[in-house]
CSV table of C-alpha atoms in Angstrom, one decimal:
chain,number,residue,atom,x,y,z
W,1,UNK,CA,16.2,-17.4,3.3
W,2,UNK,CA,14.2,-18.8,0.8
W,3,UNK,CA,11.8,-20.2,3.1
W,4,UNK,CA,10.8,-16.5,5.2
W,5,UNK,CA,10.5,-15.1,2.5
W,6,UNK,CA,7.3,-17.0,1.4
W,7,UNK,CA,6.3,-17.1,3.6
W,8,UNK,CA,6.2,-12.9,4.4
W,9,UNK,CA,5.2,-12.3,0.7
W,10,UNK,CA,2.6,-15.0,1.5
W,11,UNK,CA,1.0,-13.5,4.7
W,12,UNK,CA,1.2,-9.9,3.7
W,13,UNK,CA,-1.0,-10.7,0.7
W,14,UNK,CA,-3.2,-12.7,2.1
W,15,UNK,CA,-4.3,-11.2,4.9
W,16,UNK,CA,-4.4,-7.8,3.0
W,17,UNK,CA,-6.8,-9.4,0.7
W,18,UNK,CA,-8.9,-9.8,2.6
W,19,UNK,CA,-8.5,-6.4,5.4
W,20,UNK,CA,-9.5,-5.2,2.0
W,21,UNK,CA,-12.2,-7.2,1.4
W,22,UNK,CA,-13.7,-7.6,4.3
W,23,UNK,CA,-13.8,-3.4,4.4
W,24,UNK,CA,-15.2,-3.8,0.1
W,25,UNK,CA,-18.9,-3.7,-1.4
W,26,UNK,CA,-19.8,-6.6,-2.0
W,27,UNK,CA,-19.5,-7.8,-5.0
W,28,UNK,CA,-16.6,-5.8,-5.2
W,29,UNK,CA,-16.8,-2.6,-8.0
W,30,UNK,CA,-14.1,-2.5,-10.9
W,31,UNK,CA,-11.6,-0.4,-9.0
W,32,UNK,CA,-11.0,-3.5,-6.6
W,33,UNK,CA,-7.8,-4.5,-9.1
W,34,UNK,CA,-6.3,-1.6,-7.7
W,35,UNK,CA,-6.2,-2.1,-4.7
W,36,UNK,CA,-5.5,-5.8,-5.2
W,37,UNK,CA,-2.4,-4.1,-7.6
W,38,UNK,CA,-1.3,-2.0,-4.9
W,39,UNK,CA,-1.4,-5.1,-2.7
W,40,UNK,CA,0.3,-7.1,-5.0
W,41,UNK,CA,3.6,-4.2,-5.9
W,42,UNK,CA,4.0,-3.5,-1.4
W,43,UNK,CA,4.4,-7.3,-1.2
W,44,UNK,CA,7.4,-6.7,-3.7
W,45,UNK,CA,8.8,-4.3,-2.1
W,46,UNK,CA,8.4,-5.8,1.7
W,47,UNK,CA,10.7,-8.9,0.1
W,48,UNK,CA,12.6,-6.6,-1.1
W,49,UNK,CA,13.3,-4.3,2.1
W,50,UNK,CA,13.0,-8.1,3.8
W,51,UNK,CA,16.6,-9.1,1.3
W,52,UNK,CA,18.6,-5.7,2.6
W,53,UNK,CA,17.1,-6.0,6.9
W,54,UNK,CA,17.6,-9.7,6.7
W,55,UNK,CA,21.7,-9.0,7.6
W,56,UNK,CA,21.6,-5.7,9.6
W,57,UNK,CA,18.1,-6.6,11.2
W,58,UNK,CA,19.9,-7.5,14.6
W,59,UNK,CA,21.3,-3.7,15.2
W,60,UNK,CA,19.7,-1.0,17.5
W,61,UNK,CA,20.3,1.6,14.3
W,62,UNK,CA,18.1,-0.5,11.7
W,63,UNK,CA,15.0,0.1,14.2
W,64,UNK,CA,14.5,3.9,13.6
W,65,UNK,CA,16.0,2.8,10.0
W,66,UNK,CA,12.7,0.8,9.5
W,67,UNK,CA,10.6,3.0,11.1
W,68,UNK,CA,11.7,5.3,9.0
W,69,UNK,CA,11.1,4.0,5.8
W,70,UNK,CA,7.3,2.5,6.8
W,71,UNK,CA,6.6,6.5,7.8
W,72,UNK,CA,7.7,7.6,4.1
W,73,UNK,CA,5.9,4.4,2.1
W,74,UNK,CA,2.6,5.7,4.6
W,75,UNK,CA,2.8,8.6,3.8
W,76,UNK,CA,3.4,7.8,0.3
W,77,UNK,CA,0.2,5.8,1.0
W,78,UNK,CA,-1.8,8.3,2.1
W,79,UNK,CA,-0.7,10.8,0.0
W,80,UNK,CA,-1.8,8.5,-3.5
W,81,UNK,CA,-5.1,7.3,-1.8
W,82,UNK,CA,-5.5,11.5,-1.2
W,83,UNK,CA,-4.9,12.3,-4.8
W,84,UNK,CA,-6.6,9.1,-6.5
W,85,UNK,CA,-9.8,10.2,-4.9
W,86,UNK,CA,-12.2,11.1,-7.3
W,87,UNK,CA,-14.4,13.6,-4.6
W,88,UNK,CA,-13.6,16.8,-3.0
W,89,UNK,CA,-11.4,16.1,0.4
W,90,UNK,CA,-12.4,18.4,3.3
W,91,UNK,CA,-8.6,19.2,5.2
W,92,UNK,CA,-9.4,17.7,8.5
W,93,UNK,CA,-10.5,14.4,5.9
W,94,UNK,CA,-6.5,14.4,4.9
W,95,UNK,CA,-4.9,14.5,8.3
W,96,UNK,CA,-7.0,11.9,9.7
W,97,UNK,CA,-6.1,9.8,6.4
W,98,UNK,CA,-2.6,10.8,7.6
W,99,UNK,CA,-3.3,9.9,10.0
W,100,UNK,CA,-4.6,6.9,10.5
W,101,UNK,CA,-2.6,5.6,7.1
W,102,UNK,CA,1.0,6.8,9.3
W,103,UNK,CA,0.3,5.5,12.0
W,104,UNK,CA,-0.8,2.1,10.8
W,105,UNK,CA,2.2,1.6,8.8
W,106,UNK,CA,5.0,2.1,11.0
W,107,UNK,CA,3.3,0.2,13.8
W,108,UNK,CA,3.2,-2.3,10.8
W,109,UNK,CA,6.8,-1.4,10.6
W,110,UNK,CA,7.7,-2.6,14.1
W,111,UNK,CA,5.8,-5.5,13.9
W,112,UNK,CA,7.3,-6.5,10.9
W,113,UNK,CA,10.6,-6.0,12.2
W,114,UNK,CA,10.2,-8.1,15.4
W,115,UNK,CA,8.4,-11.1,13.7
W,116,UNK,CA,11.6,-11.1,11.2
W,117,UNK,CA,13.5,-10.9,14.1
W,118,UNK,CA,11.5,-13.7,15.4
W,119,UNK,CA,11.7,-15.7,11.8
W,120,UNK,CA,15.5,-14.8,11.4
W,121,UNK,CA,16.0,-16.6,14.6
W,122,UNK,CA,14.3,-20.0,14.4
W,123,UNK,CA,14.5,-20.7,10.8
W,124,UNK,CA,17.2,-18.6,9.0
């Protein structure tokens, strides 16, 4: 289990930081540190959730719960990005933010469960 947790945290944080850097200006602005802190917090949350998920991963009803959890995290992330944006945002931009972030969050949750189900079967 520990090996899976280390692999998961390393891959998630590395991929997230690289993705954030690709979307940032060069050099990244001073506010980029908040993105890094958010990634570290999400890595920790994901690790805690992985400990919860591991004994339940084979349960069919866990798939729906998993998607609901990732949907809620997506809504929380979208809300925090909107609230922390110092500019005035239009209603359509808010809907786009919520749509994109929550859909990507749920898709990530599905991938997270599938990948970890395979890893637990092979390694764990």
